[in-house]
Coordinates of C-alpha atoms in Angstrom, one line a residue:
Q6 CA 25.5 -82.5 -33.9
V7 CA 24.7 -79.1 -35.3
Q8 CA 24.3 -75.8 -33.2
L9 CA 21.8 -72.9 -34.3
V10 CA 21.9 -69.5 -32.8
E11 CA 19.8 -66.8 -33.2
S12 CA 20.1 -63.2 -33.5
G13 CA 17.5 -60.0 -34.6
G14 CA 15.6 -59.7 -31.0
T15 CA 15.1 -56.2 -30.1
L16 CA 12.4 -53.5 -28.4
V17 CA 9.6 -53.0 -31.3
Q18 CA 6.5 -51.0 -31.1
A19 CA 2.8 -52.4 -31.5
G20 CA 3.1 -52.5 -35.8
D21 CA 6.3 -52.5 -36.8
S22 CA 8.0 -55.4 -38.7
L23 CA 11.0 -57.6 -37.2
R24 CA 12.8 -60.4 -38.7
L25 CA 14.7 -63.1 -36.5
S26 CA 17.6 -65.1 -38.0
C27 CA 19.1 -68.4 -36.6
V28 CA 22.3 -69.8 -38.2
A29 CA 23.1 -73.2 -38.6
S30 CA 26.6 -75.4 -38.0
G31 CA 28.0 -78.6 -37.9
R32 CA 26.2 -81.3 -39.6
T33 CA 23.6 -79.1 -41.3
D34 CA 23.8 -81.8 -44.2
S35 CA 21.8 -84.3 -41.8
L36 CA 19.2 -81.5 -40.8
Y37 CA 15.2 -82.1 -42.3
G38 CA 13.4 -80.2 -40.3
M39 CA 13.4 -76.7 -38.3
G40 CA 11.5 -74.6 -36.3
W41 CA 11.0 -71.7 -34.8
F42 CA 9.4 -71.8 -30.5
R43 CA 8.4 -68.7 -28.6
Q44 CA 8.2 -68.8 -24.6
A45 CA 6.3 -65.8 -23.1
P46 CA 7.2 -65.0 -19.2
G47 CA 4.5 -67.9 -17.4
K48 CA 3.7 -69.2 -20.4
E49 CA 4.6 -72.7 -22.1
R50 CA 6.7 -73.1 -25.0
E51 CA 4.4 -72.9 -28.0
F52 CA 5.0 -73.5 -32.2
V53 CA 5.5 -70.6 -33.8
A54 CA 6.2 -72.1 -38.2
A55 CA 7.8 -74.8 -39.4
I56 CA 10.1 -75.1 -43.0
T57 CA 11.5 -78.4 -44.3
W58 CA 15.3 -77.7 -45.0
H59 CA 15.1 -78.8 -48.5
G60 CA 12.1 -78.9 -49.6
G61 CA 11.4 -75.7 -48.3
A62 CA 7.3 -77.0 -46.8
T63 CA 6.4 -74.5 -44.1
Y64 CA 3.4 -75.4 -42.0
Y65 CA 2.4 -72.0 -39.4
R66 CA 0.1 -72.2 -36.1
G67 CA -3.0 -71.1 -37.4
S68 CA -3.0 -68.0 -35.6
M69 CA 0.4 -66.6 -36.8
K70 CA -0.2 -67.3 -41.3
G71 CA -0.1 -64.2 -42.8
R72 CA 1.6 -61.7 -40.3
F73 CA 4.6 -64.7 -40.0
T74 CA 6.9 -65.5 -42.8
I75 CA 9.2 -68.7 -42.6
S76 CA 11.9 -69.5 -45.2
R77 CA 15.7 -70.4 -45.2
D78 CA 18.5 -69.7 -46.8
N79 CA 20.3 -73.3 -47.6
A80 CA 23.8 -71.3 -48.6
K81 CA 23.4 -69.6 -45.2
N82 CA 22.3 -72.2 -43.3
T83 CA 19.9 -69.9 -42.0
M84 CA 16.7 -69.8 -41.4
Y85 CA 14.1 -66.4 -40.8
L86 CA 11.1 -65.6 -39.3
Q87 CA 10.1 -62.1 -40.6
M88 CA 7.2 -60.9 -38.3
N89 CA 5.2 -58.1 -39.4
S90 CA 2.1 -56.1 -37.9
L91 CA 3.8 -57.4 -34.2
K92 CA 1.0 -57.1 -31.2
P93 CA 2.4 -56.8 -28.0
E94 CA 1.3 -60.5 -27.3
D95 CA 4.0 -61.1 -29.8
T96 CA 6.7 -60.7 -26.6
A97 CA 8.5 -63.4 -25.9
V98 CA 11.7 -65.2 -26.1
Y99 CA 12.3 -66.4 -30.1
V100 CA 14.1 -70.3 -30.3
C101 CA 14.6 -72.1 -32.9
A102 CA 15.0 -76.1 -33.1
A103 CA 16.5 -78.2 -35.4
D104 CA 15.9 -82.1 -36.5
E105 CA 17.1 -85.0 -38.2
Q106 CA 14.1 -86.7 -38.8
R107 CA 11.1 -84.6 -38.5
W108 CA 9.6 -81.7 -38.5
G109 CA 6.2 -79.7 -37.9
P110 CA 4.7 -78.9 -34.9
T111 CA 6.2 -80.9 -32.3
T112 CA 8.9 -80.1 -29.0
E113 CA 10.6 -82.9 -30.3
Y114 CA 13.5 -81.5 -32.0
D115 CA 17.1 -82.2 -30.8
Y116 CA 18.9 -79.2 -31.2
W117 CA 18.1 -76.2 -30.1
G118 CA 19.3 -72.4 -29.7
Q119 CA 19.4 -70.0 -27.2
G120 CA 17.2 -67.3 -28.2
T121 CA 16.7 -64.1 -28.9
Q122 CA 14.0 -61.6 -26.9
V123 CA 11.7 -59.6 -28.6
T124 CA 10.4 -56.8 -27.0
V125 CA 6.6 -55.5 -28.5
S126 CA 5.5 -52.6 -26.9
S127 CA 1.9 -50.6 -27.2

């Protein structure tokens, strides 16, 4: 089993930057991929970015590439999402996910965190 806890969400203004963290605990050695998703009120959960836990390969939703950067620190069992030039439409609950076999733009991850709220004011 793997547990995921996100942090870093807060209220910011348009144009600001913010870094989210996702700390993994438990059987982290078994992880293959991790990802960030977000869900805005009244909308479907959408994929943001993903990274392979050991190799560090990355994959982004097209519209996020260039503004968002996903990374991980294996020594700290932590994945990050650096978000720059934030827009009001980035307002959502950001959730991290992890899996022992898959990664990328899929919702079939085995493990999910509770989420952290990001609110961007105009």
